[in-house]
Short mmCIF file of C-alpha atoms in Angstrom, two decimals:
data_model
loop_
_atom_site.label_atom_id
_atom_site.label_comp_id
_atom_site.label_asym_id
_atom_site.label_seq_id
_atom_site.Cartn_x
_atom_site.Cartn_y
_atom_site.Cartn_z
CA MET A 9 131.90 117.48 95.85
CA SER A 10 131.98 120.66 97.89
CA GLN A 11 131.03 120.52 101.57
CA ASP A 12 130.10 124.16 102.24
CA ASN A 13 127.21 123.85 104.69
CA ARG A 14 126.79 127.56 105.41
CA PRO A 15 123.35 129.02 104.71
CA ALA A 16 123.05 130.11 101.12
CA GLY A 17 122.23 133.67 100.30
CA PRO A 18 120.22 134.49 97.19
CA GLY A 19 122.10 133.42 94.08
CA LYS A 20 124.70 131.38 95.97
CA PRO A 21 124.70 127.64 95.27
CA ALA A 22 124.69 125.83 98.61
CA TYR A 23 125.50 122.63 96.79
CA GLU A 24 127.64 122.28 93.74
CA LYS A 25 129.04 119.03 92.40
CA LYS A 26 132.08 119.24 90.17
CA SER A 27 132.09 115.73 88.73
CA ARG A 28 129.39 113.58 87.18
CA SER A 29 128.29 110.40 88.88
CA ASN A 30 127.76 107.07 87.17
CA ARG A 31 124.03 107.07 87.62
CA LYS A 32 123.59 103.55 86.24
CA VAL A 33 125.53 102.22 89.21
CA LEU A 34 123.72 104.53 91.63
CA TYR A 35 120.29 103.63 90.30
CA GLY A 36 121.20 99.98 90.61
CA ILE A 37 122.20 100.49 94.23
CA LEU A 38 119.01 102.48 94.79
CA ALA A 39 116.93 99.64 93.39
CA ILE A 40 118.56 97.17 95.76
CA ILE A 41 117.99 99.47 98.75
CA ALA A 42 114.41 100.17 97.71
CA ALA A 43 113.44 96.52 97.39
CA ALA A 44 115.04 95.69 100.72
CA VAL A 45 113.22 98.40 102.63
CA VAL A 46 109.78 97.52 101.30
CA PHE A 47 109.88 94.40 103.48
CA GLY A 48 107.86 96.38 106.02
CA VAL A 49 104.39 96.59 104.50
CA ALA A 50 104.94 95.26 101.01
CA PHE A 51 106.45 91.90 101.83
CA LEU A 52 103.81 91.31 104.50
CA VAL A 53 101.22 90.64 102.24
CA GLY A 54 99.65 119.72 85.82
CA GLN A 55 100.77 122.06 88.43
CA SER A 56 97.68 123.79 89.76
CA THR A 57 96.49 121.47 92.53
CA ARG A 58 96.99 122.85 96.05
CA ALA A 59 98.28 120.68 98.86
CA GLY A 60 95.36 118.99 100.59
CA GLU A 61 92.91 119.19 97.67
CA GLU A 62 90.81 116.03 97.40
CA LYS A 63 91.20 114.23 94.09
CA PRO A 64 89.65 111.11 92.50
CA GLY A 65 91.00 107.96 94.05
CA SER A 66 89.60 108.50 97.53
CA SER A 67 86.70 106.69 99.19
CA ALA A 68 83.46 108.56 99.71
CA SER A 69 81.33 106.40 101.96
CA GLY A 70 80.17 108.45 104.93
CA THR A 71 78.60 111.87 105.27
CA PRO A 72 81.60 114.25 105.60
CA THR A 73 81.93 115.77 109.06
CA ASP A 74 84.85 117.87 110.24
CA GLY A 75 86.52 116.85 113.47
CA GLY A 76 86.73 113.49 115.17
CA SER A 77 89.43 110.85 115.26
CA LEU A 78 90.11 108.31 112.51
CA ARG A 79 91.53 104.95 113.60
CA VAL A 80 93.49 103.11 110.91
CA GLY A 81 94.80 99.56 111.21
CA LEU A 82 98.24 98.97 109.66
CA SER A 83 100.46 95.92 109.32
CA LEU A 84 103.89 97.17 110.26
CA GLU A 85 105.24 99.73 112.70
CA PRO A 86 108.33 101.80 111.86
CA THR A 87 111.44 101.09 113.91
CA ASN A 88 111.89 104.85 114.49
CA LEU A 89 110.60 108.08 112.95
CA ASP A 90 113.76 109.39 111.25
CA VAL A 91 112.68 109.98 107.65
CA ARG A 92 116.20 110.96 106.65
CA LYS A 93 117.92 107.68 107.49
CA THR A 94 115.43 104.97 108.42
CA ALA A 95 114.49 102.43 105.77
CA GLY A 96 111.00 101.08 105.26
CA VAL A 97 107.75 102.17 103.63
CA ALA A 98 106.08 102.06 107.05
CA LEU A 99 107.43 105.61 107.58
CA ASP A 100 106.37 106.89 104.15
CA GLN A 101 102.90 105.48 104.72
CA VAL A 102 102.12 107.64 107.76
CA LEU A 103 104.51 110.63 107.73
CA ILE A 104 104.88 111.78 104.12
CA ASP A 105 102.03 114.14 103.13
CA ASN A 106 100.60 114.14 106.65
CA VAL A 107 103.62 115.43 108.62
CA TYR A 108 106.40 116.04 106.08
CA GLN A 109 106.14 117.66 102.67
CA GLY A 110 108.36 118.48 99.73
CA LEU A 111 108.43 121.06 96.99
CA VAL A 112 106.20 118.66 95.09
CA GLY A 113 104.10 115.68 96.13
CA LEU A 114 101.63 113.14 94.79
CA ASP A 115 97.89 113.60 94.54
CA ALA A 116 95.40 110.79 95.20
CA THR A 117 95.87 109.39 91.69
CA GLY A 118 99.67 109.43 91.87
CA ASP A 119 100.20 112.53 89.72
CA ILE A 120 102.98 114.96 90.69
CA VAL A 121 101.64 118.29 92.01
CA PRO A 122 103.18 121.35 93.67
CA VAL A 123 103.06 121.41 97.48
CA ILE A 124 105.55 123.70 99.24
CA ALA A 125 106.23 125.08 95.78
CA SER A 126 103.37 127.09 94.32
CA ASP A 127 104.57 126.20 90.83
CA TYR A 128 107.66 125.07 88.96
CA THR A 129 109.16 125.19 85.49
CA GLN A 130 111.53 122.93 83.61
CA SER A 131 113.98 124.18 80.99
CA ASP A 132 113.68 122.86 77.46
CA ASP A 133 116.94 120.95 77.78
CA GLY A 134 115.76 119.25 80.99
CA LEU A 135 118.74 120.48 83.00
CA THR A 136 117.19 123.26 85.12
CA TYR A 137 114.14 123.11 87.41
CA THR A 138 112.93 126.35 88.99
CA PHE A 139 110.55 126.27 91.96
CA THR A 140 108.58 129.23 93.35
CA LEU A 141 107.77 128.80 97.03
CA ASN A 142 104.36 129.33 98.59
CA ASP A 143 104.05 132.26 100.98
CA ASP A 144 103.63 131.78 104.72
CA VAL A 145 104.70 128.13 104.95
CA VAL A 146 105.50 127.30 108.58
CA PHE A 147 107.08 124.38 110.39
CA HIS A 148 105.44 122.70 113.35
CA SER A 149 107.95 124.56 115.53
CA GLY A 150 106.07 127.73 114.56
CA ASN A 151 109.01 129.11 112.57
CA ALA A 152 108.54 130.27 109.00
CA LEU A 153 110.05 128.20 106.21
CA SER A 154 112.79 130.05 104.32
CA VAL A 155 114.47 129.43 101.00
CA ASN A 156 117.59 128.45 102.95
CA ASP A 157 115.68 125.60 104.64
CA VAL A 158 114.84 124.25 101.20
CA VAL A 159 118.39 124.53 99.88
CA TRP A 160 119.82 123.04 103.08
CA SER A 161 117.38 120.10 103.12
CA LEU A 162 118.08 119.06 99.54
CA THR A 163 121.82 119.62 99.94
CA GLN A 164 121.87 117.35 102.97
CA VAL A 165 120.43 114.53 100.87
CA THR A 166 122.97 115.00 98.08
CA GLU A 167 125.94 115.07 100.46
CA ASN A 168 125.05 112.20 102.81
CA GLU A 169 125.10 108.73 101.33
CA ASP A 170 123.21 107.31 104.32
CA PHE A 171 120.23 109.62 103.68
CA ARG A 172 117.26 108.07 101.94
CA GLY A 173 117.09 109.35 98.36
CA ASN A 174 120.78 110.17 98.04
CA ALA A 175 121.24 108.07 94.89
CA GLU A 176 118.06 109.49 93.36
CA LEU A 177 119.66 112.95 93.31
CA SER A 178 122.94 111.77 91.80
CA ASP A 179 122.46 113.92 88.68
CA VAL A 180 122.05 117.14 90.69
CA THR A 181 125.05 119.45 90.24
CA ALA A 182 123.80 122.62 91.98
CA ILE A 183 121.00 123.77 94.29
CA THR A 184 120.66 127.56 94.36
CA ALA A 185 118.54 130.11 96.21
CA VAL A 186 117.81 132.52 93.35
CA ASP A 187 115.97 134.89 95.69
CA ASP A 188 113.91 134.65 98.88
CA SER A 189 111.13 132.68 97.20
CA THR A 190 112.84 130.83 94.35
CA VAL A 191 114.98 127.69 94.28
CA GLU A 192 116.80 126.39 91.24
CA ILE A 193 118.04 122.81 90.80
CA THR A 194 120.60 122.15 88.07
CA LEU A 195 121.39 118.72 86.64
CA GLY A 196 124.47 117.44 84.87
CA GLN A 197 122.25 115.43 82.53
CA PRO A 198 118.47 115.20 82.12
CA ASN A 199 116.68 112.95 84.57
CA SER A 200 113.02 112.30 83.88
CA GLN A 201 112.62 110.83 87.39
CA LEU A 202 113.71 113.97 89.27
CA LEU A 203 110.24 115.26 90.14
CA TRP A 204 109.14 111.78 91.17
CA SER A 205 112.17 111.58 93.46
CA LEU A 206 111.45 115.01 94.93
CA ALA A 207 107.90 113.87 95.69
CA GLY A 208 109.34 111.22 98.03
CA ARG A 209 111.99 110.94 100.72
CA ALA A 210 114.66 112.72 98.65
CA GLY A 211 112.61 115.93 98.49
CA LEU A 212 111.30 116.35 102.04
CA ILE A 213 111.94 119.81 103.51
CA LEU A 214 113.08 120.09 107.13
CA GLU A 215 113.97 123.06 109.31
CA GLU A 216 117.73 123.71 109.42
CA ALA A 217 117.63 125.26 112.91
CA SER A 218 115.51 122.52 114.48
CA ASP A 219 116.92 120.43 117.33
CA VAL A 220 114.07 117.89 117.35
CA ASP A 221 115.13 114.25 117.82
CA LEU A 222 113.91 112.86 114.50
CA ALA A 223 114.05 109.30 115.78
CA THR A 224 111.20 109.87 118.22
CA SER A 225 109.44 113.01 117.00
CA ALA A 226 109.08 115.19 113.90
CA ASN A 227 109.05 118.78 112.70
CA GLY A 228 107.55 119.13 109.26
CA THR A 229 105.25 121.49 107.39
CA GLY A 230 102.27 119.15 106.95
CA PRO A 231 98.66 119.36 108.17
CA PHE A 232 99.31 117.00 111.12
CA VAL A 233 101.88 116.84 113.92
CA VAL A 234 103.17 113.76 115.70
CA ASP A 235 101.38 113.70 119.04
CA ASN A 236 102.13 110.36 120.67
CA TRP A 237 103.95 107.19 119.74
CA LYS A 238 103.22 104.12 121.87
CA GLN A 239 105.79 101.74 120.46
CA GLY A 240 104.32 98.34 119.82
CA ASP A 241 100.78 99.73 119.74
CA SER A 242 99.99 102.99 117.96
CA LEU A 243 101.12 106.31 116.50
CA THR A 244 98.84 109.33 116.94
CA LEU A 245 98.83 112.46 114.76
CA LYS A 246 96.97 115.64 115.69
CA ARG A 247 95.73 118.37 113.37
CA TYR A 248 98.13 121.31 113.20
CA ASN A 249 95.87 124.33 113.58
CA GLU A 250 98.47 126.74 112.21
CA TYR A 251 98.86 124.77 108.97
CA TRP A 252 99.67 127.05 106.05
CA GLY A 253 97.49 125.23 103.49
CA THR A 254 93.99 123.81 103.41
CA PRO A 255 93.52 122.50 106.96
CA ALA A 256 92.88 118.87 107.76
CA LYS A 257 89.29 117.92 108.51
CA LEU A 258 90.11 115.39 111.23
CA ASP A 259 91.12 116.32 114.77
CA SER A 260 93.43 113.32 114.96
CA ILE A 261 94.52 110.06 113.37
CA VAL A 262 95.42 106.96 115.36
CA PHE A 263 97.44 104.38 113.42
CA ARG A 264 96.98 101.01 115.16
CA TYR A 265 99.71 98.44 114.46
CA ILE A 266 98.15 94.97 114.24
CA THR A 267 100.31 92.34 112.57
CA ASP A 268 97.97 89.33 112.89
CA GLY A 269 95.28 89.22 110.20
CA ASN A 270 92.61 87.70 112.41
CA ALA A 271 93.32 90.17 115.20
CA ALA A 272 92.98 92.99 112.68
CA LEU A 273 89.65 91.57 111.54
CA ASN A 274 88.39 91.40 115.12
CA ALA A 275 89.52 94.98 115.80
CA ALA A 276 87.54 96.23 112.82
CA LEU A 277 84.41 94.22 113.48
CA ASN A 278 84.47 95.16 117.18
CA GLY A 279 84.61 98.86 116.30
CA ASP A 280 88.21 99.43 117.42
CA VAL A 281 89.39 100.64 113.98
CA ASP A 282 87.56 102.52 111.24
CA VAL A 283 89.81 101.36 108.41
CA GLN A 284 91.88 98.20 108.03
CA THR A 285 94.48 98.23 105.25
CA ALA A 286 95.99 95.16 103.55
CA VAL A 287 93.18 92.81 104.56
CA PHE A 288 94.23 89.19 104.02
CA PRO A 289 92.34 88.02 100.89
CA ASN A 290 90.95 84.95 102.69
CA LEU A 291 89.34 87.25 105.27
CA VAL A 292 87.61 89.61 102.84
CA SER A 293 84.37 87.59 102.98
CA GLN A 294 84.12 88.36 106.71
CA TYR A 295 83.71 92.06 105.85
CA ASP A 296 81.40 91.40 102.91
CA THR A 297 78.69 90.18 105.25
CA ARG A 298 78.68 93.50 107.12
CA ASP A 299 76.68 96.59 106.21
CA ASP A 300 79.05 98.92 108.08
CA PHE A 301 82.18 98.24 105.96
CA ASP A 302 83.00 98.51 102.29
CA VAL A 303 85.96 96.58 100.88
CA VAL A 304 87.93 98.43 98.21
CA ASN A 305 90.75 96.88 96.21
CA ALA A 306 93.35 99.64 96.06
CA ASP A 307 95.21 100.29 92.84
CA SER A 308 98.92 99.83 93.39
CA SER A 309 102.34 99.39 91.82
CA GLU A 310 102.96 96.17 93.77
CA VAL A 311 103.99 93.19 91.63
CA PHE A 312 104.22 89.66 93.01
CA THR A 313 107.21 88.35 91.13
CA LEU A 314 108.57 84.86 90.53
CA ALA A 315 112.21 85.70 89.77
CA TYR A 316 114.50 83.35 87.85
CA ASN A 317 118.23 83.29 88.50
CA SER A 318 119.40 83.94 84.94
CA GLY A 319 123.01 83.47 86.02
CA ARG A 320 122.56 79.82 87.00
CA ALA A 321 122.00 76.77 84.80
CA PRO A 322 119.53 75.73 83.55
CA LEU A 323 117.83 79.12 84.08
CA ASP A 324 120.47 80.78 81.92
CA ASN A 325 118.64 79.06 79.03
CA LEU A 326 115.92 81.27 77.56
CA ALA A 327 113.79 78.26 76.59
CA VAL A 328 113.72 77.03 80.20
CA ARG A 329 112.66 80.43 81.52
CA GLN A 330 109.97 80.71 78.86
CA ALA A 331 108.75 77.21 79.68
CA ILE A 332 108.36 78.03 83.37
CA SER A 333 106.47 81.21 82.50
CA GLN A 334 104.16 79.39 80.11
CA ALA A 335 103.44 76.70 82.71
CA ILE A 336 101.86 79.24 85.05
CA ASP A 337 98.15 80.05 84.96
CA THR A 338 98.10 83.54 86.46
CA ASP A 339 94.29 83.75 86.28
CA ALA A 340 94.11 80.76 88.64
CA LEU A 341 96.64 82.43 90.96
CA ILE A 342 94.55 85.60 91.09
CA GLU A 343 91.45 83.53 91.81
CA SER A 344 93.32 81.84 94.68
CA ILE A 345 93.78 85.23 96.38
CA GLU A 346 90.10 86.10 96.03
CA GLY A 347 90.69 88.29 92.99
CA ALA A 348 93.02 90.74 94.79
CA GLY A 349 95.21 91.22 91.73
CA LYS A 350 95.31 92.10 88.05
CA PRO A 351 97.04 90.17 85.23
CA LEU A 352 100.43 91.57 84.22
CA GLY A 353 102.75 90.60 81.40
CA SER A 354 105.77 92.74 82.21
CA PRO A 355 107.42 94.44 85.21
CA ILE A 356 105.56 97.72 84.63
CA PRO A 357 102.10 97.96 86.27
CA SER A 358 99.37 100.20 84.89
CA LEU A 359 100.04 103.06 87.36
CA ASP A 360 103.65 103.47 86.17
CA PRO A 361 105.07 105.18 83.06
CA GLY A 362 105.63 102.90 80.09
CA TYR A 363 102.84 100.44 80.85
CA THR A 364 101.63 98.37 77.94
CA ASP A 365 99.55 95.18 77.94
CA LEU A 366 102.02 92.32 77.40
CA THR A 367 99.95 89.54 78.95
CA LYS A 368 100.07 87.56 75.68
CA VAL A 369 103.86 87.25 75.90
CA ASN A 370 104.80 83.86 77.40
CA ALA A 371 101.15 83.38 78.33
CA TYR A 372 99.77 80.17 79.85
CA ASP A 373 100.39 77.28 77.46
CA PRO A 374 101.43 74.11 79.32
CA GLU A 375 101.76 71.98 76.20
CA HIS A 376 104.17 74.42 74.61
CA ALA A 377 106.01 74.63 77.93
CA LYS A 378 106.60 70.87 77.79
CA GLN A 379 107.85 71.23 74.22
CA LEU A 380 110.31 73.97 75.21
CA LEU A 381 111.65 71.87 78.06
CA ALA A 382 112.17 68.91 75.74
CA GLU A 383 113.98 71.09 73.21
CA ALA A 384 116.21 72.37 76.02
CA GLY A 385 117.04 68.81 77.04
CA GLN A 386 115.38 69.25 80.43
CA SER A 387 113.33 66.31 81.66
CA ASN A 388 112.31 65.75 85.28
CA LEU A 389 113.74 69.15 86.17
CA THR A 390 113.97 69.91 89.90
CA LEU A 391 114.30 73.49 91.15
CA THR A 392 114.21 75.19 94.54
CA LEU A 393 111.80 78.07 95.22
CA THR A 394 112.99 80.34 98.05
CA VAL A 395 110.18 82.21 99.78
CA PRO A 396 110.12 84.55 102.80
CA ASN A 397 108.04 82.74 105.40
CA HIS A 398 105.49 85.48 106.03
CA TYR A 399 103.59 84.82 102.79
CA GLU A 400 100.25 83.05 102.57
CA MET A 401 100.93 79.65 101.02
CA THR A 402 97.87 79.13 98.81
CA PRO A 403 99.31 80.73 95.63
CA ILE A 404 102.71 79.16 96.30
CA ASN A 405 101.20 75.69 96.55
CA LEU A 406 99.34 76.36 93.33
CA LEU A 407 102.62 77.26 91.60
CA VAL A 408 104.08 73.94 92.76
CA SER A 409 101.11 72.10 91.28
CA GLN A 410 101.18 73.98 87.97
CA LEU A 411 104.89 73.40 87.39
CA ALA A 412 104.48 69.72 88.31
CA ASP A 413 101.98 69.47 85.44
CA VAL A 414 104.79 70.18 82.95
CA GLY A 415 107.36 67.95 84.63
CA ILE A 416 109.09 70.44 86.95
CA THR A 417 109.48 69.56 90.61
CA LEU A 418 109.53 72.63 92.79
CA ASN A 419 110.99 72.30 96.27
CA VAL A 420 109.81 75.18 98.46
CA GLN A 421 112.38 76.61 100.87
CA SER A 422 110.58 78.87 103.36
CA VAL A 423 113.01 81.18 105.18
CA GLU A 424 113.10 84.18 107.46
CA PHE A 425 113.23 87.41 105.51
CA SER A 426 116.70 88.18 106.85
CA THR A 427 117.85 84.86 105.39
CA TRP A 428 116.15 85.59 102.08
CA LEU A 429 117.81 88.99 101.99
CA GLU A 430 121.27 87.52 102.50
CA GLN A 431 120.89 84.33 100.46
CA VAL A 432 118.83 85.55 97.52
CA TYR A 433 119.10 89.28 97.40
CA THR A 434 122.74 89.70 98.32
CA ASN A 435 124.45 86.41 97.44
CA LYS A 436 122.16 85.44 94.52
CA ASP A 437 122.19 81.85 95.76
CA TYR A 438 118.82 80.59 94.54
CA ASP A 439 116.93 79.07 91.60
CA LEU A 440 113.53 80.76 91.85
CA SER A 441 112.33 83.41 94.30
CA TYR A 442 108.82 84.60 95.18
CA VAL A 443 108.42 88.14 96.54
CA ASN A 444 106.25 91.23 96.25
CA HIS A 445 108.10 94.08 94.52
CA ALA A 446 106.20 97.07 95.89
CA GLU A 447 108.41 99.98 94.84
CA ALA A 448 106.72 102.17 92.20
CA ARG A 449 108.68 102.96 89.04
CA ASP A 450 111.32 100.33 89.74
CA PHE A 451 111.92 99.19 86.13
CA GLY A 452 115.57 100.16 86.61
CA ASN A 453 116.03 96.81 88.37
CA TYR A 454 115.93 95.16 84.94
CA ALA A 455 118.56 97.56 83.59
CA ASN A 456 120.96 96.66 86.39
CA PRO A 457 123.05 93.52 85.69
CA ASP A 458 124.10 93.48 89.36
CA TYR A 459 120.53 93.09 90.60
CA TYR A 460 119.63 89.74 92.11
CA PHE A 461 117.94 88.54 88.90
CA ASN A 462 121.36 88.21 87.19
CA TYR A 463 119.60 89.48 84.07
CA ASN A 464 121.60 91.41 81.49
CA ASN A 465 120.37 92.84 78.18
CA PRO A 466 122.40 95.84 76.93
CA ALA A 467 119.51 96.94 74.71
CA VAL A 468 117.27 97.20 77.78
CA ASP A 469 119.98 99.12 79.64
CA ALA A 470 120.30 101.61 76.79
CA LEU A 471 116.54 102.15 76.48
CA TYR A 472 116.22 102.71 80.23
CA GLU A 473 119.05 105.25 80.12
CA ASP A 474 117.25 106.95 77.21
CA SER A 475 114.08 107.10 79.32
CA LEU A 476 115.96 108.86 82.12
CA SER A 477 117.39 111.38 79.68
CA ALA A 478 114.04 112.02 77.97
CA THR A 479 112.57 115.50 78.28
CA SER A 480 108.90 114.65 77.68
CA ASP A 481 106.45 112.18 79.19
CA ASP A 482 105.73 110.72 75.76
CA GLN A 483 109.40 109.96 75.24
CA VAL A 484 109.64 108.34 78.65
CA ASP A 485 106.60 106.15 77.96
CA SER A 486 107.89 105.16 74.54
CA LYS A 487 111.37 104.15 75.72
CA LEU A 488 110.09 102.24 78.76
CA ALA A 489 107.40 100.45 76.74
CA GLU A 490 110.01 99.35 74.21
CA ALA A 491 112.33 98.18 76.98
CA SER A 492 109.58 96.31 78.84
CA ALA A 493 108.67 94.40 75.67
CA LEU A 494 112.27 93.16 75.44
CA VAL A 495 112.25 92.15 79.11
CA ALA A 496 108.94 90.32 78.75
CA ALA A 497 110.32 88.31 75.83
CA ASP A 498 113.53 87.49 77.76
CA ALA A 499 111.50 86.17 80.72
CA PRO A 500 113.88 86.92 83.61
CA ALA A 501 110.82 86.49 85.82
CA LYS A 502 107.12 85.75 85.76
CA TRP A 503 105.02 88.68 86.91
CA LEU A 504 102.30 86.73 88.64
CA TYR A 505 99.93 89.60 89.31
CA ASN A 506 99.70 93.30 90.07
CA TYR A 507 98.52 93.16 93.68
CA THR A 508 95.44 95.24 94.53
CA PRO A 509 95.40 95.07 98.34
CA PRO A 510 91.93 94.97 99.88
CA THR A 511 91.12 97.80 102.29
CA ALA A 512 88.10 97.60 104.59
CA ILE A 513 86.64 101.08 105.08
CA SER A 514 83.86 101.90 107.52
CA THR A 515 80.80 103.49 105.97
CA LYS A 516 81.37 106.35 108.44
CA VAL A 517 84.60 107.29 106.62
CA SER A 518 84.93 109.53 103.57
CA GLY A 519 87.97 110.63 101.59
CA PHE A 520 90.22 107.68 102.45
CA PRO A 521 92.83 107.02 99.73
CA THR A 522 92.31 104.02 97.47
CA SER A 523 95.60 104.00 95.55
CA ASN A 524 98.98 102.66 96.75
CA THR A 525 97.65 102.45 100.31
CA ASN A 526 100.54 100.20 101.36
CA ALA A 527 102.95 103.02 100.49
CA ARG A 528 101.36 106.40 101.32
CA LEU A 529 98.22 107.56 103.12
CA ASN A 530 97.47 111.25 102.58
CA LEU A 531 94.63 111.84 105.04
CA VAL A 532 94.23 115.63 104.89
CA ALA A 533 90.84 115.26 103.17
CA ALA A 534 89.59 112.26 105.16
CA THR A 535 86.57 112.56 107.44
CA VAL A 536 84.71 110.32 109.88
CA SER A 537 81.05 110.83 110.74
#
C-alpha cells in the first residue's frame, strides 16, 4: 500500500493499493466492530434527489414555520465528536447529514442519493465508480471544497486502520482526481456495498487544510454547524447560513441527553423537549393521553436477537437450536413491549436488501419443540442466558417462562455491557445471549465463522460473497434471500422481533424522520411552529 499523502493533481491517483485484501476477514472484523459500537443507542433499548430534499418517511404534524429551535431528547451522548476515530452510533445520529456529508448519503427512506456529488455512474463490470462534484460546496470554515479534499478524505480512511469505515473500503485499489470536479474510485473486485459504505462514516468528506480539533468541534459541509457542547447535558447545532445546498429551516437544534426513561418522559410532558426518541414501550401510554404529542413507531433495521452458541454442546446440535426457536412465541414477546416490534424469521429486516418473509421457519410450536428435545436426548436441559443489564426485563422473563414450558431451565446472568463484550462477544463464553443488533445490512455476521455465534455454513459464506460481487440490485437481493433462508433453517439464533422504537413527536413539529431514528437524524427539513 502506497503512503503518498501529497495532494493529488487531476489524473493522479492519491491512493493506490497494489495487493488485494481478504475482504471476508475484513468484513468479519467490521461486523464485530459495528456490533460493539452500537452499544450507545441501540443496546439501550435513483440519483436525482438533492441534499436536504424532504422525502416520505418524515413526520408532518405541525404547520411548517421556518426558524425556531428544535429540542430533541436522546438516550446516549457521544464520548467525543471525532467522526474519524470514535466508535458509537451516537455520533452518526447527530452529526452525519446535519454537520458532515459524503459524496452520497441516505434519504428519509434509506435510499442512497447524491449529496456532495451531483451524480455518479458505475461501470458495467462494477469496478469503477465516477462521481461528479456539485459546484460551490463550502466547508464551515468558509473555504471551498476541492476535488483534492475528496481524494484526501477517502484516502485517509483507506490508509488508517483506526479510522471508522477502513474495512468497508478494503476493495478500493485507487482513488483518482480525474479533473477539478470529478473523482474516480477503482475496485479490485466488485463490491455491491460500496455506495452504502460511502453514505456512512467511510465516505465523509473533511477539509484537508483544517486544523479544527475534531474531538471537541467539527468542520463539515452540512446545513448545520456545531455551536455548543455541554458535556453531560446537551449538544447544540446552529444553521449554517452559507450552506451550499437547500438551507435548513430551523435556526438551531438542541440535542438533550437524558438517559433515564422517566426523566425523559417528564422533560417532554413539561415542555422541555419537542421530540423524545426511543421512548420506553411501557411509557408510551403516558404520551397517548396527550393531545400535544403523537407517538410514531419508527421503521428500523434493529433486530433483538437471541443468539445460540453453535460451538458449544448441546447447542451444536441443530435439533436443540430448532427446539429452542420453536418454543418461543414471538407474538407474545412483541405484545409484552406494547407492540414496538414486527415479527421476523431471519436476520434480514424489511428495510435491508434480501428481505423475505421467513416467519414460518422454526415458528412457534411448543409440542414439536418437546419432540425435538426428546429426539436429541435432552431432558431437563439447563442453559444460561447472558444479558447486558440495561435491558427491560419483561420480554426476558417471558422467554424464561416459554422455555420452561418445554422443559428448558434458563438461568439469566445479567452483566455490565463491558462484561458482556468480553465474555460473550470476544471470548464466546456463553450458552444464549440476548442483545439488539442495530447495524443495518449486517448479514455478513452470519458469513463470518469467527463471529460470536460460532456459526459456520460454507454455502452461506459463498452466497454472501456472491452478493458482494453482484453488479445489480436484483442479484444482491436474490443471493441474500437464498443465504438468509439457509441461515433461518440452521437456527443459529432466534430473531425475536424487528424493533420499531417509539418516538414521541410534538404536534408543533413537522418533517422529523421516522426511519432508523436510533441511527441517523437528518433534520434539514424539520420545522417547529
